[in-house]
XYZ file of C-alpha atoms in Angstrom:
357
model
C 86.836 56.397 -27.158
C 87.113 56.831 -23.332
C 86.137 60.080 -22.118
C 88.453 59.292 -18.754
C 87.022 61.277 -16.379
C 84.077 60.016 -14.241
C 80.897 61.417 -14.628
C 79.856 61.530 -10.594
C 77.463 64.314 -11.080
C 76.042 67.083 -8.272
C 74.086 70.101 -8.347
C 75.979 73.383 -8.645
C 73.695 75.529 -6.130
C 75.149 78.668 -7.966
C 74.163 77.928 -11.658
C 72.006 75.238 -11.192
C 74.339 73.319 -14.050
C 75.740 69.456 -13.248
C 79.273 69.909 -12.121
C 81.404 66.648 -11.581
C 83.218 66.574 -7.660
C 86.727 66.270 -7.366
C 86.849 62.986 -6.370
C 85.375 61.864 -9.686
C 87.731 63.683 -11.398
C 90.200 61.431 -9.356
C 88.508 58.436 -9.833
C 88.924 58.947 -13.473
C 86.075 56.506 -14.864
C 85.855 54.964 -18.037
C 83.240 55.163 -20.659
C 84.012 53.951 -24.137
C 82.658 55.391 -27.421
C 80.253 52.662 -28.333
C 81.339 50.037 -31.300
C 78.168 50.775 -33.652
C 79.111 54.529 -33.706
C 82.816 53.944 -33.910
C 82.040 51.409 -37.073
C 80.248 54.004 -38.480
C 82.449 56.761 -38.304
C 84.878 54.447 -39.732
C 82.896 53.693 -42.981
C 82.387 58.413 -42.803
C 85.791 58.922 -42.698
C 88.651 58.212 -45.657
C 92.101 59.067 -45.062
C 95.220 60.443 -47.281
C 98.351 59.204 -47.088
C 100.518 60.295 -43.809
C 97.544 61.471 -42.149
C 97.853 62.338 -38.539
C 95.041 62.086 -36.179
C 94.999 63.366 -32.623
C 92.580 62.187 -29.615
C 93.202 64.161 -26.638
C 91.212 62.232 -24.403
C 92.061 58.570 -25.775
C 91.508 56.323 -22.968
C 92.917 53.101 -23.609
C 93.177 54.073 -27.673
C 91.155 51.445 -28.887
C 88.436 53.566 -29.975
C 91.107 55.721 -32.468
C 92.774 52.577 -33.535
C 89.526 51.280 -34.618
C 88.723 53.841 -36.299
C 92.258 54.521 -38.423
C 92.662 50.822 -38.949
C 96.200 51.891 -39.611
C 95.601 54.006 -41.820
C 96.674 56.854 -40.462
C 99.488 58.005 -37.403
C 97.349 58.115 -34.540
C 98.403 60.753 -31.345
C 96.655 60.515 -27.997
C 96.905 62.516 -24.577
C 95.693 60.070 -21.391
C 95.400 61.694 -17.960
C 94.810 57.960 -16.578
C 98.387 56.284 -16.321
C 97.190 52.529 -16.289
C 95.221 53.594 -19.761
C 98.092 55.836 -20.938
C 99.841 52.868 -21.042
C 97.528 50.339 -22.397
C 96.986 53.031 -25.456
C 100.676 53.323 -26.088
C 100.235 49.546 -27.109
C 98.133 50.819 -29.750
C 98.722 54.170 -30.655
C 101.930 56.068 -32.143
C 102.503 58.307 -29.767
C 100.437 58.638 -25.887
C 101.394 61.296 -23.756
C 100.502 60.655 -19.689
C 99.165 64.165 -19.094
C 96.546 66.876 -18.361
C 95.423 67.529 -21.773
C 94.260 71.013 -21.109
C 97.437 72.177 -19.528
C 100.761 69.878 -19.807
C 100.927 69.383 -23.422
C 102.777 71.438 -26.608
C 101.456 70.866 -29.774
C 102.157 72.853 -32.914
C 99.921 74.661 -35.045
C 98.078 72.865 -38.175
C 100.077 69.510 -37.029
C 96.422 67.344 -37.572
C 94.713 66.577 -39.979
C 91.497 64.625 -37.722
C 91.112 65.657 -34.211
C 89.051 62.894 -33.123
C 87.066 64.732 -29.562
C 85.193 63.055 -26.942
C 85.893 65.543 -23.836
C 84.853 65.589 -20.383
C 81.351 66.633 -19.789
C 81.518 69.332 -17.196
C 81.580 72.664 -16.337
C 84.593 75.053 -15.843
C 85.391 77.699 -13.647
C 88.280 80.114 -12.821
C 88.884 82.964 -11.336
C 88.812 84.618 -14.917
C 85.808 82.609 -16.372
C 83.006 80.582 -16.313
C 82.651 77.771 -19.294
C 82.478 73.964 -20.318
C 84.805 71.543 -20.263
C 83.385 70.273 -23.596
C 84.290 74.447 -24.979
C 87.460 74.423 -23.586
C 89.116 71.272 -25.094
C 87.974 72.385 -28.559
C 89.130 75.700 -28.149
C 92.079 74.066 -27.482
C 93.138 72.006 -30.143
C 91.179 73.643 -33.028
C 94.621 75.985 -33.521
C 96.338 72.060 -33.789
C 93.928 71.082 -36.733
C 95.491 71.973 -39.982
C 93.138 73.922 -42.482
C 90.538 71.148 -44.256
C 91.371 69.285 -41.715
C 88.303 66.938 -39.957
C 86.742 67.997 -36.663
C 84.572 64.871 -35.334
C 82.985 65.874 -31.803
C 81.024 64.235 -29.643
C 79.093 66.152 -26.684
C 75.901 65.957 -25.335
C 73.265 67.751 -27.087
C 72.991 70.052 -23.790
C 76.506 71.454 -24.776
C 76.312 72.418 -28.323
C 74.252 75.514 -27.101
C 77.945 76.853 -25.837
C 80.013 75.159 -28.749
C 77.424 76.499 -31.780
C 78.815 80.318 -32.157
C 82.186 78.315 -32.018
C 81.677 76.192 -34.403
C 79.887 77.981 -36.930
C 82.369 80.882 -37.093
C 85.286 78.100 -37.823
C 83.722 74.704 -39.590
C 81.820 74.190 -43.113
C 80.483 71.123 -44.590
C 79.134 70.713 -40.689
C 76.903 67.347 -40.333
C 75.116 67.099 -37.243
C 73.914 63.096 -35.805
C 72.638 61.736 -32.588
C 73.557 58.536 -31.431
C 71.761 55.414 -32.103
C 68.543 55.006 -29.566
C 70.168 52.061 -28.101
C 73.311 53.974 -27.257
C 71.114 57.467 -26.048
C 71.369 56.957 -22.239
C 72.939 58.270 -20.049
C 74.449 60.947 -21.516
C 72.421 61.701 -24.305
C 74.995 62.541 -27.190
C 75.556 64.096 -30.758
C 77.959 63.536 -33.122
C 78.917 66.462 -34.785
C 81.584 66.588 -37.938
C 83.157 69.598 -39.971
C 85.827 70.237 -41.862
C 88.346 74.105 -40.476
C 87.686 76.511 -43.018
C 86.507 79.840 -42.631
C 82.631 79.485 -43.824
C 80.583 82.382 -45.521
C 77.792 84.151 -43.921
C 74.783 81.827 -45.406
C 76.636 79.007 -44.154
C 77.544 80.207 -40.765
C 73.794 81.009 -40.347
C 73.082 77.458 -41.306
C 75.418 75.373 -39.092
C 74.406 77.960 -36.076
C 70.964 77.724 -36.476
C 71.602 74.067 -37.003
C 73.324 73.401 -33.678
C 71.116 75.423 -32.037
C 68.177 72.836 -33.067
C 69.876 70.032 -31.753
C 70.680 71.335 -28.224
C 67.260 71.805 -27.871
C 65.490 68.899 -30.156
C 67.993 66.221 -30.779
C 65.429 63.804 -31.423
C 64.324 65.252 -34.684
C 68.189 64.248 -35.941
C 68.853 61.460 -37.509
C 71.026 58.538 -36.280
C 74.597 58.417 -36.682
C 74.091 54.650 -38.256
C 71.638 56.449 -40.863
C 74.515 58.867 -42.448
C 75.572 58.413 -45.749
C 78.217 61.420 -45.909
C 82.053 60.937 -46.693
C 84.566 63.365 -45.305
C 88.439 63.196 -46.875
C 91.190 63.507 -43.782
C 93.436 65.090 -45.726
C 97.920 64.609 -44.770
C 99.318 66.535 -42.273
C 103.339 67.475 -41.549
C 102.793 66.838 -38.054
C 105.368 69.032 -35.408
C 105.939 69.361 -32.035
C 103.619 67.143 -29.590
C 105.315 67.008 -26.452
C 104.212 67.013 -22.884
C 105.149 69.427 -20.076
C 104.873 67.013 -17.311
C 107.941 65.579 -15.860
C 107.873 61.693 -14.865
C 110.608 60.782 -12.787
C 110.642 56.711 -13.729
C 110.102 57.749 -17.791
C 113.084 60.356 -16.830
C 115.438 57.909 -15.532
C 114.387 55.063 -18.253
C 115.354 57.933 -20.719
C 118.550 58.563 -19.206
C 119.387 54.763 -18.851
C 118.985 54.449 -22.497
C 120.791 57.351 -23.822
C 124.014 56.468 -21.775
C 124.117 59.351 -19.663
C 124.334 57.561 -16.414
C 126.735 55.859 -17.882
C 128.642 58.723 -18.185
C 127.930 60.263 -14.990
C 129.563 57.002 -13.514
C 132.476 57.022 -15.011
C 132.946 60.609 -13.869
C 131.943 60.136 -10.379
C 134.384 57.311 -9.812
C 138.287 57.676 -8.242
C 140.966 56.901 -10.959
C 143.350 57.227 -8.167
C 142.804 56.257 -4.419
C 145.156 56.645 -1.865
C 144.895 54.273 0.692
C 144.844 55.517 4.408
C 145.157 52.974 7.315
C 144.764 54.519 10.422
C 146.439 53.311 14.242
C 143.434 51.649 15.361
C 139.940 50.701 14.313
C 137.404 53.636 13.497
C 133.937 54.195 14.920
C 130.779 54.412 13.147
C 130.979 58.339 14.422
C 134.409 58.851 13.433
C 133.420 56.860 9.398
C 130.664 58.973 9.417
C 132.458 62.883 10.219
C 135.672 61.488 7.651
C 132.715 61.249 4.810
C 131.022 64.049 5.456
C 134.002 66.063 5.676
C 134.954 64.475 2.330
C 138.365 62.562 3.665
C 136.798 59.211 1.761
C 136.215 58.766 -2.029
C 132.846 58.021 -1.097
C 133.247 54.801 -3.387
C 132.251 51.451 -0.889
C 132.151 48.283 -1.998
C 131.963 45.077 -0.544
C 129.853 41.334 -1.117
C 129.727 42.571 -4.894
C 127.411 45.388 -3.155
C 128.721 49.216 -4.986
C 127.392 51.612 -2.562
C 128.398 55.993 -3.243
C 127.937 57.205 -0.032
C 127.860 61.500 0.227
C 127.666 62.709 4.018
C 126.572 66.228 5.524
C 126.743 67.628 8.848
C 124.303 69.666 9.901
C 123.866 71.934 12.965
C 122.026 71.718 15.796
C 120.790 73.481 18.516
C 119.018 72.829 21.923
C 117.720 75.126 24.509
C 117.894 74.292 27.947
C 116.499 76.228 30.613
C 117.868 76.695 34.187
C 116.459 78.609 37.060
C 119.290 80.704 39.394
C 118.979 83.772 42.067
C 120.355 86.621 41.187
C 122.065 89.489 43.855
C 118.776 90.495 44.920
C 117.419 87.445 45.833
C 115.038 86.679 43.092
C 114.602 83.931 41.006
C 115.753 84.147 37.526
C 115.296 81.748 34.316
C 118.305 81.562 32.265
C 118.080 80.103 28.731
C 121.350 78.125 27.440
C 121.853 77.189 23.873
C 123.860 73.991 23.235
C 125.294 73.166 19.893
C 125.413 69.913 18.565
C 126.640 68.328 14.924
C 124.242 65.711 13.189
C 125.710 63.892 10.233
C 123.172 62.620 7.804
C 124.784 59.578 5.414
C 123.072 59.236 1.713
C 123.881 55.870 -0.183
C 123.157 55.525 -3.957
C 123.398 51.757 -5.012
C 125.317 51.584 -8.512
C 123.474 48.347 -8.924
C 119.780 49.141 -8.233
C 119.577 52.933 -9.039
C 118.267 53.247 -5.667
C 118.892 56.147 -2.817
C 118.683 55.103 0.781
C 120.046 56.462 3.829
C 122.106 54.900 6.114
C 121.251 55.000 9.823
C-alpha cells in the first residue's frame, strides 16, 4: 500500500499540529504498506465470491493485489500518474485522480475498502480536520453494509476518527504494527465490519480507540492476531473519475471510431478545381483560406495536412505632433488598421496541431 503523498512535515504555528507543504504534496512520495503486515492481513481476511475491493490511495497496487491474490475485483484511485499506471498492470480498474474530489462512486458498491490515507491535516474555509477523517468519511457511504473497513493511521489520528468509527463499525479489532515496522510513522491497524452497533458496543470500540491514540504500545501486534473477518460480494456501480485527460480522451476516441467519422465528414466529396492567371503569394494562399475559398484539404509528399485560417484585426496607434491656428503644439493620435491571418494545420497522419508561419 502506498500512501502517495510525501510526508515532508513542518510546524503549523497556528495549531501546533504537523502539516505537510505543498511541495510535498507535489512531490508525491512513496511509502509502501510493509510485506509482514500485508501477509498478515491476507491470512485476516477471506473473501466471497465477486467481491469488490476498493483502495483509494493504491500507489502502484501491489499492496491490494497482494492482499486479494485474485480473489477478489480490486478498484484503486492513484493521484501519481507514473504509479496510476504501474497499478493498472495489476489492478481491475485505476483511476488517475484526486481521490477526495475527481471521483464518482456509487453507494454500497464495496464490499473491502482497503485505507491507507495521507497523514495530514485539512483546512478550508468551512473547516478544520484530517486528511486521515476526510478520506473515510468519504468512502464509508461506498462500503456496502457488512462490508470490511481495514484502516491504517497513525495512532495520533484515531483520537479524530474514534466518535466516527464507533457510531458506524462493530466487530472493531484494533493492532499496532510490528516493532520492526513502528518508525516513522508510528501506525495502527484498525478493522470493522459497517453496521450500525448498539450502545454497549459503541462505548467499547470508542473507549477502545481512544486507548490506542494515547497508549498504542499496550496493543498487540498485527502479526499476533488470530481474528477472521468474511468480505462479503458486492454489485459494484458507478466508479468513474471526473478528471478529463486529454491523451486517455483522444486514445478513447481513436478506438471507438469517432475520428474516423469526423474524417470522413470533414473531407470534400467534390472539389472544384480553380487555376488562377498567375502564381499566388504566400499572402494571397493565406487570405483565400481564411476566407474559406480552399477546401482546406492539402496534400502533398504523402503529407495530409487540414489547414483552417482566421483573420484577425489589428490596430496600431501612432502619434504625431502638429500646430494648430493658434500656434500651439498639438499631439494627434491616429489609429491604423491592419489584418493578421493566423494559419492552423491538423496532420491526418500524426493527430498533431501546428501552426504554420
Amino acid at each position: 500500500q502506498a500512501l502517495s503523498w510525501a510526508f515532508f512535515m513542518h510546524k503549523n504555528k497556528k495549531t501546533g499540529r504537523e502539516a505537510m507543504r505543498p511541495q510535498a504534496r507535489e512531490k508525491l512520495g512513496f511509502y509502501p504498506t510493509p510485506q509482514t503486515v500485508v501477509e498478515k492481513l491476507k491470512e485476516i481476511l477471506t473473501f466471497e465470491k465477486e467481491a469488490i475491493c476498493l483502495d483509494p490511495c493504491c500507489g502502484a497496487g501491489e499492496a491490494l493485489r497482494k492482499l486479494t491474490d485474485g480473489k477478489a475485483k480490486t478498484w484503486g484511485v492513484e493521484l501519481h500518474k507514473e504509479r496510476a499506471e504501474q497499478a493498472r498492470e495489476v489492478l481491475d480498474e485505476v483511476l488517475n485522480c484526486d481521490a477526495l474530489t475527481e471521483v464518482e462512486i456509487s453507494r454500497a458498491s464495496v464490499s473491502l475498502l482497503f485505507l491507507n490515507p495521507p497523514y495530514d491535516s485539512y483546512e478550508s474555509e468551512e473547516e478544520k480536520s484530517r486528511m486521515e477523517r476526510k478520506f473515510l468519511e468519504r468512502y464509508h457511504p461506498a462500503l456496502k453494509k457488512q462490508g470490511v473497513l481495514v484502516l491504517i493511521v497513525p495512532f495520533t489520528s484515531l483520537h479524530y476518527l474514534a466518535g466516527y468509527i464507533a457510531q458506524r463499525y462493530t466487530n472493531v479489532s484494533v493492532w499496532r504494527f510490528p516493532d520492526k515496522e513502528w518508525e516513522p510513522f508510528k501506525q495502527m491497524v484498525v478493522i470493522g465490519v459497517k453496521d450500525h452497533p448498539f450502545k454497549e458496543e459503541r462505548t467499547k470500540t470508542l473507549e477502545a480507540l481512544k486507548r490506542a491514540s494515547l497508549y498504542p504500545g499496550n496493543f498487540e501486534e498485527i502479526t499476533k492476531a488470530s481474528i477472521t473477518y468474511k468480505v462479503p460480494s458486492a454489485n459494484g456501480g458507478k466508479f468513474v473519475s471526473r478528471k478529463i485527460d486529454p491523451e486517455e480522451a483522444f486514445q478513447a476516441v481513436l478506438k471507438d471510431g469517432l475520428f474516423e467519422e469526423i474524417r470522413s465528414m470533414l473531407e470534400i466529396k467534390d472539389s472544384v478545381i480553380v487555376r488562377p492567371l498567375t502564381s499566388l503569394r504566400k499572402g494571397h494562399l493565406a487570405m483565400l483560406l481564411a476566407g474559406g475559398f480552399l477546401n482546406g484539404l492539402v496534400e502533398k509528399d504523402g503529407i495530409r495536412l487540414i489547414v483552417k485560417g482566421r483573420v484577425s484585426e489589428k490596430q496600431t496607434e501612432t502619434k504625431e505632433t502638429d500646430v494648430n491656428n493658434e500656434g500651439k503644439e498639438v499631439v494627434k493620435t491616429k489609429v491604423v488598421i491592419s489584418h493578421e491571418v493566423t494559419l492552423r494545420a491538423f496532420d491526418l497522419e500524426t493527430k498533431e496541431f501546428f501552426t504554420i508561419e
